[in-house]
Coordinates of C-alpha atoms and ligand atoms in Angstrom, one line a residue:
M1 CA 93.1 77.7 95.4
R2 CA 94.0 81.6 96.1
R3 CA 90.7 83.9 96.6
I4 CA 90.4 85.8 94.0
L5 CA 91.1 89.9 95.8
V6 CA 89.6 92.6 93.7
A7 CA 91.9 96.3 95.5
G8 CA 90.3 99.8 94.5
N9 CA 93.9 101.8 94.2
W10 CA 92.2 105.8 94.9
K11 CA 95.5 107.8 94.1
M12 CA 94.8 111.5 95.1
H13 CA 91.1 111.3 94.4
G14 CA 88.0 112.1 97.1
S15 CA 87.2 114.2 100.3
T16 CA 85.0 113.2 102.7
A17 CA 81.3 113.0 101.5
M18 CA 82.4 111.0 98.5
V19 CA 85.0 109.0 100.3
Q20 CA 82.1 108.1 102.3
D21 CA 79.2 107.3 100.3
L22 CA 81.6 105.0 98.4
L23 CA 82.0 103.4 101.1
E24 CA 79.5 103.2 101.8
D25 CA 77.5 101.7 98.3
L26 CA 80.5 99.5 98.8
L27 CA 79.8 97.9 101.6
A28 CA 75.8 97.7 100.9
G29 CA 76.8 95.9 97.3
V30 CA 79.6 93.1 99.0
D31 CA 78.5 89.9 101.1
K32 CA 79.6 88.7 103.9
Q33 CA 80.4 85.6 102.4
S34 CA 81.7 85.7 99.2
D35 CA 84.6 83.9 97.1
V36 CA 86.2 87.7 96.4
D37 CA 87.9 89.5 98.3
M38 CA 87.5 93.2 98.6
A39 CA 90.3 96.1 99.7
V40 CA 90.2 99.9 98.9
F41 CA 93.5 102.2 99.1
P42 CA 92.9 105.6 100.1
P43 CA 94.3 109.0 100.5
F44 CA 95.8 108.4 103.8
P45 CA 94.1 111.3 105.6
Y46 CA 90.8 109.2 104.3
L47 CA 91.8 105.9 106.3
A48 CA 90.2 106.8 109.3
Q49 CA 87.2 106.9 107.5
A50 CA 88.1 103.6 105.4
R51 CA 88.0 102.2 109.1
S52 CA 85.6 103.2 110.6
V53 CA 83.2 102.1 108.1
L54 CA 84.7 99.2 106.6
N55 CA 85.7 97.3 110.5
G56 CA 83.8 93.9 110.9
S57 CA 83.1 94.0 107.1
S58 CA 84.9 91.7 104.4
I59 CA 86.5 94.1 102.7
S60 CA 89.3 95.1 103.7
W61 CA 91.8 98.5 103.4
G62 CA 95.6 99.2 103.1
A63 CA 97.7 102.4 102.4
Q64 CA 99.0 103.8 98.7
N65 CA 102.3 104.1 100.2
L66 CA 104.6 104.4 103.0
N67 CA 108.1 105.6 104.3
P68 CA 110.0 102.5 105.6
I69 CA 111.5 104.5 108.8
S70 CA 109.7 104.0 112.4
Q71 CA 109.3 107.7 113.4
G72 CA 112.3 110.9 114.0
A73 CA 111.9 114.2 110.9
H74 CA 110.1 113.6 108.1
T75 CA 108.5 116.2 107.7
G76 CA 104.8 114.9 105.5
E77 CA 105.6 111.1 105.6
V78 CA 104.2 108.2 107.3
S79 CA 105.2 105.0 108.8
A80 CA 104.0 101.5 108.6
G81 CA 103.4 101.5 112.4
M82 CA 100.8 105.0 111.3
L83 CA 98.8 102.8 108.9
L84 CA 98.9 100.3 111.3
D85 CA 97.2 102.3 113.7
F86 CA 94.0 103.0 111.5
G87 CA 93.7 99.2 110.7
C88 CA 95.6 99.0 107.7
R89 CA 96.1 95.8 106.1
Y90 CA 97.5 96.1 103.1
V91 CA 100.9 98.7 101.4
L92 CA 101.6 99.6 98.2
A93 CA 105.1 99.4 97.0
G94 CA 106.5 101.0 94.1
H95 CA 103.3 101.8 92.0
S96 CA 104.6 103.8 88.8
E97 CA 103.3 107.3 89.1
R98 CA 106.0 106.3 92.6
R99 CA 108.6 105.0 91.1
A100 CA 108.6 107.6 87.8
I101 CA 106.7 110.9 89.9
Y102 CA 108.0 110.5 92.7
G103 CA 111.5 108.9 91.6
E104 CA 111.2 106.3 94.2
T105 CA 113.7 103.4 92.2
D106 CA 114.0 99.5 93.0
E107 CA 116.4 100.1 96.2
D108 CA 113.7 101.8 97.6
V109 CA 110.9 100.1 97.0
A110 CA 112.4 97.1 98.5
D111 CA 112.9 99.3 101.9
R112 CA 109.5 99.9 101.7
F113 CA 108.4 96.6 101.3
E114 CA 110.9 95.2 103.8
A115 CA 109.1 97.5 106.4
A116 CA 106.1 96.8 105.7
L117 CA 106.6 93.1 106.4
A118 CA 108.5 93.4 109.0
S119 CA 105.7 95.8 110.2
G120 CA 103.0 93.3 109.5
L121 CA 101.5 94.8 106.7
E122 CA 101.0 93.3 103.9
P123 CA 103.2 94.9 100.8
V124 CA 101.5 94.6 96.8
L125 CA 104.7 95.4 95.1
C126 CA 103.6 96.6 92.2
V127 CA 105.9 95.9 89.0
G128 CA 105.7 96.6 85.0
E129 CA 107.4 97.9 81.6
T130 CA 106.9 101.5 80.1
L131 CA 105.6 101.0 76.6
E132 CA 108.8 101.8 75.0
E133 CA 110.2 99.0 77.3
R134 CA 107.7 96.8 75.9
E135 CA 109.3 97.6 72.4
R136 CA 112.2 97.1 72.9
G137 CA 111.1 93.2 74.3
E138 CA 112.5 94.4 77.5
T139 CA 109.1 93.4 79.4
E140 CA 110.7 90.4 81.4
A141 CA 113.7 91.7 82.0
V142 CA 112.1 94.9 83.7
V143 CA 109.6 93.0 85.8
E144 CA 112.3 90.8 86.5
R145 CA 115.2 93.5 87.6
Q146 CA 111.9 95.0 89.6
L147 CA 111.5 91.6 91.6
D148 CA 114.8 90.7 91.3
A149 CA 115.7 94.1 93.8
V150 CA 113.2 92.9 96.8
L151 CA 113.9 89.6 96.5
R152 CA 117.7 90.1 97.2
R153 CA 115.9 92.1 100.1
C154 CA 112.9 90.0 102.2
G155 CA 114.1 86.3 100.2
V156 CA 111.6 84.3 98.9
A157 CA 109.8 84.4 101.9
G158 CA 109.0 87.5 101.7
F159 CA 106.2 86.9 99.5
E160 CA 104.7 84.3 101.9
R161 CA 102.6 87.4 103.3
A162 CA 103.0 89.7 100.2
I163 CA 101.1 90.1 96.2
V164 CA 102.6 90.8 93.6
A165 CA 100.6 93.6 91.2
Y166 CA 101.5 93.5 87.7
E167 CA 101.3 97.0 86.1
P168 CA 101.8 97.8 82.1
V169 CA 102.9 101.4 82.8
W170 CA 101.1 102.0 79.2
A171 CA 97.7 100.4 80.5
I172 CA 97.2 102.5 83.5
G173 CA 95.0 104.9 83.3
T174 CA 94.8 105.0 79.3
G175 CA 92.0 102.5 78.6
K176 CA 94.0 100.3 76.9
T177 CA 94.3 97.0 79.0
A178 CA 96.1 94.5 78.3
S179 CA 95.3 91.9 76.2
P180 CA 94.3 88.3 78.3
E181 CA 97.0 86.7 76.9
Q182 CA 99.5 89.2 77.1
A183 CA 99.1 90.1 81.0
Q184 CA 98.6 86.2 80.8
A185 CA 102.2 85.7 80.0
V186 CA 104.1 88.2 81.7
H187 CA 101.6 86.6 85.5
A188 CA 102.7 83.3 84.5
F189 CA 106.4 84.5 83.6
I190 CA 107.0 85.6 87.2
R191 CA 104.9 83.0 88.9
D192 CA 107.9 80.2 87.4
K193 CA 110.0 82.6 88.7
F194 CA 108.7 82.3 92.5
V195 CA 108.5 78.4 91.6
S196 CA 112.3 78.0 91.1
Q197 CA 112.7 79.0 95.0
D198 CA 109.6 77.7 96.3
D199 CA 106.5 76.4 94.7
I200 CA 104.6 76.5 97.4
I201 CA 104.8 79.9 97.9
A202 CA 104.5 80.5 94.3
G203 CA 101.1 78.0 93.9
Q204 CA 99.9 80.6 97.1
L205 CA 101.2 84.3 95.4
R206 CA 98.3 86.1 94.5
I207 CA 99.7 88.1 91.3
L208 CA 96.6 90.8 90.5
Y209 CA 96.9 92.7 87.6
G210 CA 96.2 96.7 86.4
G211 CA 96.1 98.6 83.8
S212 CA 92.4 99.6 82.4
V213 CA 90.5 97.2 84.1
N214 CA 86.9 97.5 84.4
G215 CA 83.6 95.3 84.7
S216 CA 83.6 94.0 80.5
N217 CA 87.0 92.7 81.3
A218 CA 87.2 91.8 84.2
A219 CA 85.6 88.3 84.1
D220 CA 88.2 87.3 81.0
L221 CA 91.3 88.4 82.6
F222 CA 90.3 86.7 85.9
A223 CA 89.4 83.7 84.6
R224 CA 93.4 83.4 83.3
E225 CA 95.2 80.8 85.3
D226 CA 97.9 83.0 87.0
I227 CA 95.9 86.4 87.2
D228 CA 94.5 86.2 90.6
G229 CA 92.5 89.4 90.7
G230 CA 93.2 93.3 89.8
L231 CA 94.2 96.3 91.2
V232 CA 92.0 98.7 89.7
G233 CA 91.9 102.6 89.7
G234 CA 89.3 104.5 87.4
A235 CA 86.9 101.9 87.7
S236 CA 87.1 102.2 90.9
L237 CA 86.5 105.3 91.9
K238 CA 82.8 104.8 91.5
A239 CA 80.9 102.3 93.1
E240 CA 78.5 101.2 90.3
D241 CA 81.8 100.1 88.8
F242 CA 84.1 98.8 91.0
L243 CA 81.6 96.1 91.8
A244 CA 80.7 94.8 88.3
I245 CA 84.6 93.9 88.7
R246 CA 83.9 92.2 91.8
N247 CA 80.6 91.2 90.4
A248 CA 81.8 89.7 86.5
V249 CA 83.8 87.0 89.2
A250 CA 81.3 87.0 92.2
Ligands
PEP1 C1 96.4 101.9 88.7 O1 96.4 102.9 89.4 O2 97.2 101.2 89.8 C2 95.3 101.1 87.3 C3 95.5 99.9 86.8 O3 94.6 102.2 87.2 P1 93.5 102.0 86.5 O4 92.7 101.0 86.3 O5 92.9 103.4 86.3 O6 94.3 102.1 85.0

Protein backbone atom coordinates (compact mmCIF):
# COMPACT_ATOMS: atom_id res chain seq x y z
CA MET A 1 0.00 0.00 0.00
CA ARG A 2 1.47 3.33 -1.08
CA ARG A 3 1.27 6.09 1.52
CA ILE A 4 0.30 9.57 0.40
CA LEU A 5 3.18 12.06 0.54
CA VAL A 6 2.55 15.78 0.66
CA ALA A 7 5.82 17.58 -0.10
CA GLY A 8 6.42 21.33 -0.05
CA ASN A 9 8.90 22.91 -2.44
CA TRP A 10 9.69 26.31 -0.98
CA LYS A 11 11.78 27.35 -4.00
CA MET A 12 13.80 30.52 -3.32
CA HIS A 13 11.52 31.86 -0.59
CA GLY A 14 12.04 32.42 3.08
CA SER A 15 13.96 34.13 5.84
CA THR A 16 15.09 32.79 9.21
CA ALA A 17 12.01 34.18 10.91
CA MET A 18 9.55 33.03 8.24
CA VAL A 19 11.07 29.53 8.10
CA GLN A 20 10.99 29.20 11.89
CA ASP A 21 7.30 30.14 12.09
CA LEU A 22 6.39 27.92 9.17
CA LEU A 23 8.23 24.88 10.53
CA GLU A 24 6.78 25.33 14.01
CA ASP A 25 3.26 25.83 12.69
CA LEU A 26 3.54 22.72 10.51
CA LEU A 27 4.83 20.70 13.42
CA ALA A 28 1.97 21.86 15.61
CA GLY A 29 -0.52 20.89 12.91
CA VAL A 30 0.48 17.25 12.38
CA ASP A 31 0.09 14.24 14.63
CA LYS A 32 2.92 11.81 15.16
CA GLN A 33 0.78 8.93 13.98
CA SER A 34 -0.55 9.76 10.57
CA ASP A 35 -1.34 7.94 7.39
CA VAL A 36 -0.03 10.86 5.38
CA ASP A 37 3.69 11.58 5.05
CA MET A 38 4.92 15.14 4.89
CA ALA A 39 8.17 16.66 3.70
CA VAL A 40 9.54 20.14 3.12
CA PHE A 41 12.22 21.33 0.71
CA PRO A 42 13.60 24.62 2.01
CA PRO A 43 16.41 26.56 0.31
CA PHE A 44 19.90 25.31 1.30
CA PRO A 45 20.60 27.92 4.02
CA TYR A 46 17.55 26.80 6.00
CA LEU A 47 18.28 23.06 6.04
CA ALA A 48 20.00 23.32 9.42
CA GLN A 49 16.93 25.07 10.78
CA ALA A 50 14.67 22.37 9.34
CA ARG A 51 16.78 19.73 11.02
CA SER A 52 16.75 21.51 14.34
CA VAL A 53 12.95 22.01 14.38
CA LEU A 54 11.83 18.78 12.66
CA ASN A 55 14.30 16.26 14.07
CA GLY A 56 12.40 13.36 15.63
CA SER A 57 9.08 14.50 14.12
CA SER A 58 7.02 12.85 11.40
CA ILE A 59 7.97 15.56 8.89
CA SER A 60 10.99 14.86 6.68
CA TRP A 61 13.05 17.40 4.79
CA GLY A 62 15.10 17.53 1.65
CA ALA A 63 16.91 19.86 -0.73
CA GLN A 64 15.88 21.31 -4.07
CA ASN A 65 19.02 20.39 -5.98
CA LEU A 66 22.53 18.99 -5.61
CA ASN A 67 25.76 18.86 -7.55
CA PRO A 68 26.58 15.28 -8.57
CA ILE A 69 30.28 15.73 -7.77
CA SER A 70 31.22 14.81 -4.20
CA GLN A 71 33.58 17.72 -3.46
CA GLY A 72 36.12 20.04 -5.00
CA ALA A 73 36.60 23.35 -6.75
CA HIS A 74 32.95 24.00 -7.63
CA THR A 75 32.17 27.40 -6.19
CA GLY A 76 28.54 27.85 -5.24
CA GLU A 77 27.62 24.17 -5.43
CA VAL A 78 26.36 21.72 -2.80
CA SER A 79 27.02 17.96 -2.74
CA ALA A 80 24.92 14.99 -1.66
CA GLY A 81 27.22 14.41 1.32
CA MET A 82 26.53 17.94 2.54
CA LEU A 83 22.80 17.39 2.30
CA LEU A 84 23.10 14.18 4.31
CA ASP A 85 25.13 16.10 6.86
CA PHE A 86 22.03 18.22 7.43
CA GLY A 87 19.75 15.24 7.78
CA CYS A 88 18.10 15.46 4.37
CA ARG A 89 16.13 12.42 3.33
CA TYR A 90 15.13 13.62 -0.13
CA VAL A 91 16.45 15.74 -2.96
CA LEU A 92 14.59 17.03 -6.02
CA ALA A 93 16.12 16.17 -9.39
CA GLY A 94 15.09 17.92 -12.58
CA HIS A 95 12.49 20.39 -11.34
CA SER A 96 11.21 22.18 -14.44
CA GLU A 97 12.66 25.49 -13.19
CA ARG A 98 16.11 23.87 -13.06
CA ARG A 99 15.60 22.49 -16.55
CA ALA A 100 14.18 25.70 -18.05
CA ILE A 101 16.08 28.46 -16.24
CA TYR A 102 19.40 26.74 -15.48
CA GLY A 103 19.60 24.56 -18.58
CA GLU A 104 19.72 21.19 -16.83
CA THR A 105 19.47 18.52 -19.51
CA ASP A 106 18.02 15.04 -19.13
CA GLU A 107 21.60 13.78 -18.70
CA ASP A 108 22.35 16.39 -16.01
CA VAL A 109 19.24 15.26 -14.21
CA ALA A 110 20.33 11.62 -14.49
CA ASP A 111 23.72 12.61 -13.00
CA ARG A 112 21.96 14.18 -10.03
CA PHE A 113 19.57 11.27 -9.58
CA GLU A 114 22.45 8.79 -9.70
CA ALA A 115 24.59 10.77 -7.22
CA ALA A 116 21.65 11.12 -4.85
CA LEU A 117 20.94 7.39 -4.89
CA ALA A 118 24.60 6.48 -4.46
CA SER A 119 24.81 8.67 -1.36
CA GLY A 120 21.67 7.27 0.25
CA LEU A 121 19.39 10.21 -0.50
CA GLU A 122 15.97 9.49 -2.01
CA PRO A 123 15.68 11.42 -5.27
CA VAL A 124 12.39 12.92 -6.39
CA LEU A 125 12.55 12.92 -10.18
CA CYS A 126 10.44 15.71 -11.65
CA VAL A 127 9.05 15.25 -15.15
CA GLY A 128 6.45 17.06 -17.18
CA GLU A 129 5.58 18.74 -20.44
CA THR A 130 5.20 22.40 -21.41
CA LEU A 131 1.90 23.74 -22.72
CA GLU A 132 3.21 23.72 -26.30
CA GLU A 133 4.29 20.10 -25.94
CA ARG A 134 0.86 19.15 -24.57
CA GLU A 135 -0.88 20.98 -27.39
CA ARG A 136 1.27 19.16 -29.93
CA GLY A 137 0.21 15.86 -28.33
CA GLU A 138 3.72 15.16 -27.05
CA THR A 139 3.02 14.77 -23.33
CA GLU A 140 3.78 11.05 -23.16
CA ALA A 141 6.82 11.32 -25.42
CA VAL A 142 8.33 14.09 -23.28
CA VAL A 143 7.67 12.30 -19.99
CA GLU A 144 9.03 9.07 -21.43
CA ARG A 145 12.21 10.77 -22.67
CA GLN A 146 12.79 12.33 -19.23
CA LEU A 147 12.22 8.98 -17.48
CA ASP A 148 14.33 7.04 -19.97
CA ALA A 149 17.41 9.19 -19.35
CA VAL A 150 17.34 8.11 -15.70
CA LEU A 151 16.26 4.52 -16.41
CA ARG A 152 19.18 4.08 -18.82
CA ARG A 153 21.57 5.28 -16.12
CA CYS A 154 20.18 3.68 -12.96
CA GLY A 155 17.89 0.93 -14.24
CA VAL A 156 14.46 0.24 -12.86
CA ALA A 157 16.12 -0.79 -9.56
CA GLY A 158 17.09 2.86 -9.14
CA PHE A 159 13.41 3.57 -8.50
CA GLU A 160 13.14 1.23 -5.54
CA ARG A 161 14.13 4.17 -3.33
CA ALA A 162 12.97 7.09 -5.44
CA ILE A 163 9.86 9.09 -6.14
CA VAL A 164 8.56 10.47 -9.43
CA ALA A 165 6.74 13.81 -9.53
CA TYR A 166 4.65 14.54 -12.59
CA GLU A 167 4.57 18.30 -12.87
CA PRO A 168 3.08 19.69 -16.07
CA VAL A 169 5.01 22.92 -16.57
CA TRP A 170 1.85 24.80 -17.57
CA ALA A 171 0.32 24.05 -14.18
CA ILE A 172 3.26 25.15 -12.00
CA GLY A 173 2.64 28.43 -10.23
CA THR A 174 -0.09 29.34 -12.72
CA GLY A 175 -3.20 28.47 -10.75
CA LYS A 176 -4.13 26.10 -13.63
CA THR A 177 -4.29 22.63 -12.15
CA ALA A 178 -4.40 19.57 -14.37
CA SER A 179 -7.80 17.97 -13.95
CA PRO A 180 -7.75 14.76 -11.92
CA GLU A 181 -8.45 12.88 -15.19
CA GLN A 182 -5.57 14.56 -17.04
CA ALA A 183 -3.18 13.93 -14.16
CA GLN A 184 -4.32 10.33 -13.64
CA ALA A 185 -3.84 9.57 -17.34
CA VAL A 186 -0.18 10.61 -17.21
CA HIS A 187 0.39 8.93 -13.84
CA ALA A 188 -1.02 5.69 -15.25
CA PHE A 189 1.25 6.04 -18.28
CA ILE A 190 4.25 6.45 -15.95
CA ARG A 191 3.27 3.50 -13.79
CA ASP A 192 2.65 1.28 -16.81
CA LYS A 193 6.10 2.08 -18.07
CA PHE A 194 7.55 0.74 -14.82
CA VAL A 195 5.17 -2.24 -14.78
CA SER A 196 6.68 -3.37 -18.06
CA GLN A 197 10.11 -3.49 -16.36
CA ASP A 198 9.38 -4.60 -12.78
CA ASP A 199 5.86 -4.85 -11.47
CA ILE A 200 6.89 -4.90 -7.80
CA ILE A 201 8.85 -1.66 -8.08
CA ALA A 202 6.05 -0.19 -10.20
CA GLY A 203 3.48 -1.10 -7.58
CA GLN A 204 5.49 0.53 -4.78
CA LEU A 205 6.60 3.62 -6.68
CA ARG A 206 5.14 6.85 -5.36
CA ILE A 207 4.11 9.18 -8.18
CA LEU A 208 3.29 12.68 -6.96
CA TYR A 209 1.36 15.30 -8.88
CA GLY A 210 2.59 18.90 -8.85
CA GLY A 211 1.02 22.00 -10.34
CA SER A 212 -1.14 24.45 -8.39
CA VAL A 213 -2.27 21.90 -5.80
CA ASN A 214 -4.32 23.51 -3.03
CA GLY A 215 -6.69 22.57 -0.22
CA SER A 216 -9.68 22.53 -2.58
CA ASN A 217 -8.33 20.29 -5.35
CA ALA A 218 -6.04 17.94 -3.36
CA ALA A 219 -8.66 15.40 -2.27
CA ASP A 220 -9.92 14.86 -5.82
CA LEU A 221 -6.43 14.53 -7.25
CA PHE A 222 -5.06 12.25 -4.55
CA ALA A 223 -8.11 9.98 -4.74
CA ARG A 224 -7.04 8.81 -8.20
CA GLU A 225 -5.54 5.38 -8.39
CA ASP A 226 -2.04 6.37 -9.48
CA ILE A 227 -1.68 9.73 -7.72
CA ASP A 228 0.18 9.17 -4.47
CA GLY A 229 0.34 12.72 -3.16
CA GLY A 230 1.60 16.08 -4.27
CA LEU A 231 4.64 18.25 -4.76
CA VAL A 232 3.34 21.64 -3.72
CA GLY A 233 4.95 25.01 -4.39
CA GLY A 234 3.03 28.18 -3.56
CA ALA A 235 0.55 26.60 -1.17
CA SER A 236 3.36 25.09 0.92
CA LEU A 237 4.61 28.50 2.01
CA LYS A 238 1.73 29.08 4.42
CA ALA A 239 1.23 26.49 7.14
CA GLU A 240 -2.55 26.87 7.00
CA ASP A 241 -2.66 26.22 3.24
CA PHE A 242 -0.16 23.38 3.34
CA LEU A 243 -1.94 21.70 6.25
CA ALA A 244 -5.26 22.09 4.41
CA ILE A 245 -3.82 19.95 1.59
CA ARG A 246 -2.65 17.34 4.03
CA ASN A 247 -5.90 17.42 6.00
CA ALA A 248 -7.92 17.00 2.82
CA VAL A 249 -6.61 13.45 2.64
CA ALA A 250 -5.55 12.60 6.23
C1 LIG B 1 6.38 23.30 -7.73
O1 LIG B 1 7.08 24.23 -7.39
O2 LIG B 1 6.90 22.21 -7.93
C2 LIG B 1 4.95 23.53 -7.89
C3 LIG B 1 4.19 22.53 -8.25
O3 LIG B 1 4.48 24.80 -7.64
P1 LIG B 1 2.94 25.26 -7.48
O4 LIG B 1 2.30 24.33 -6.49
O5 LIG B 1 3.02 26.67 -6.95
O6 LIG B 1 2.31 25.17 -8.82
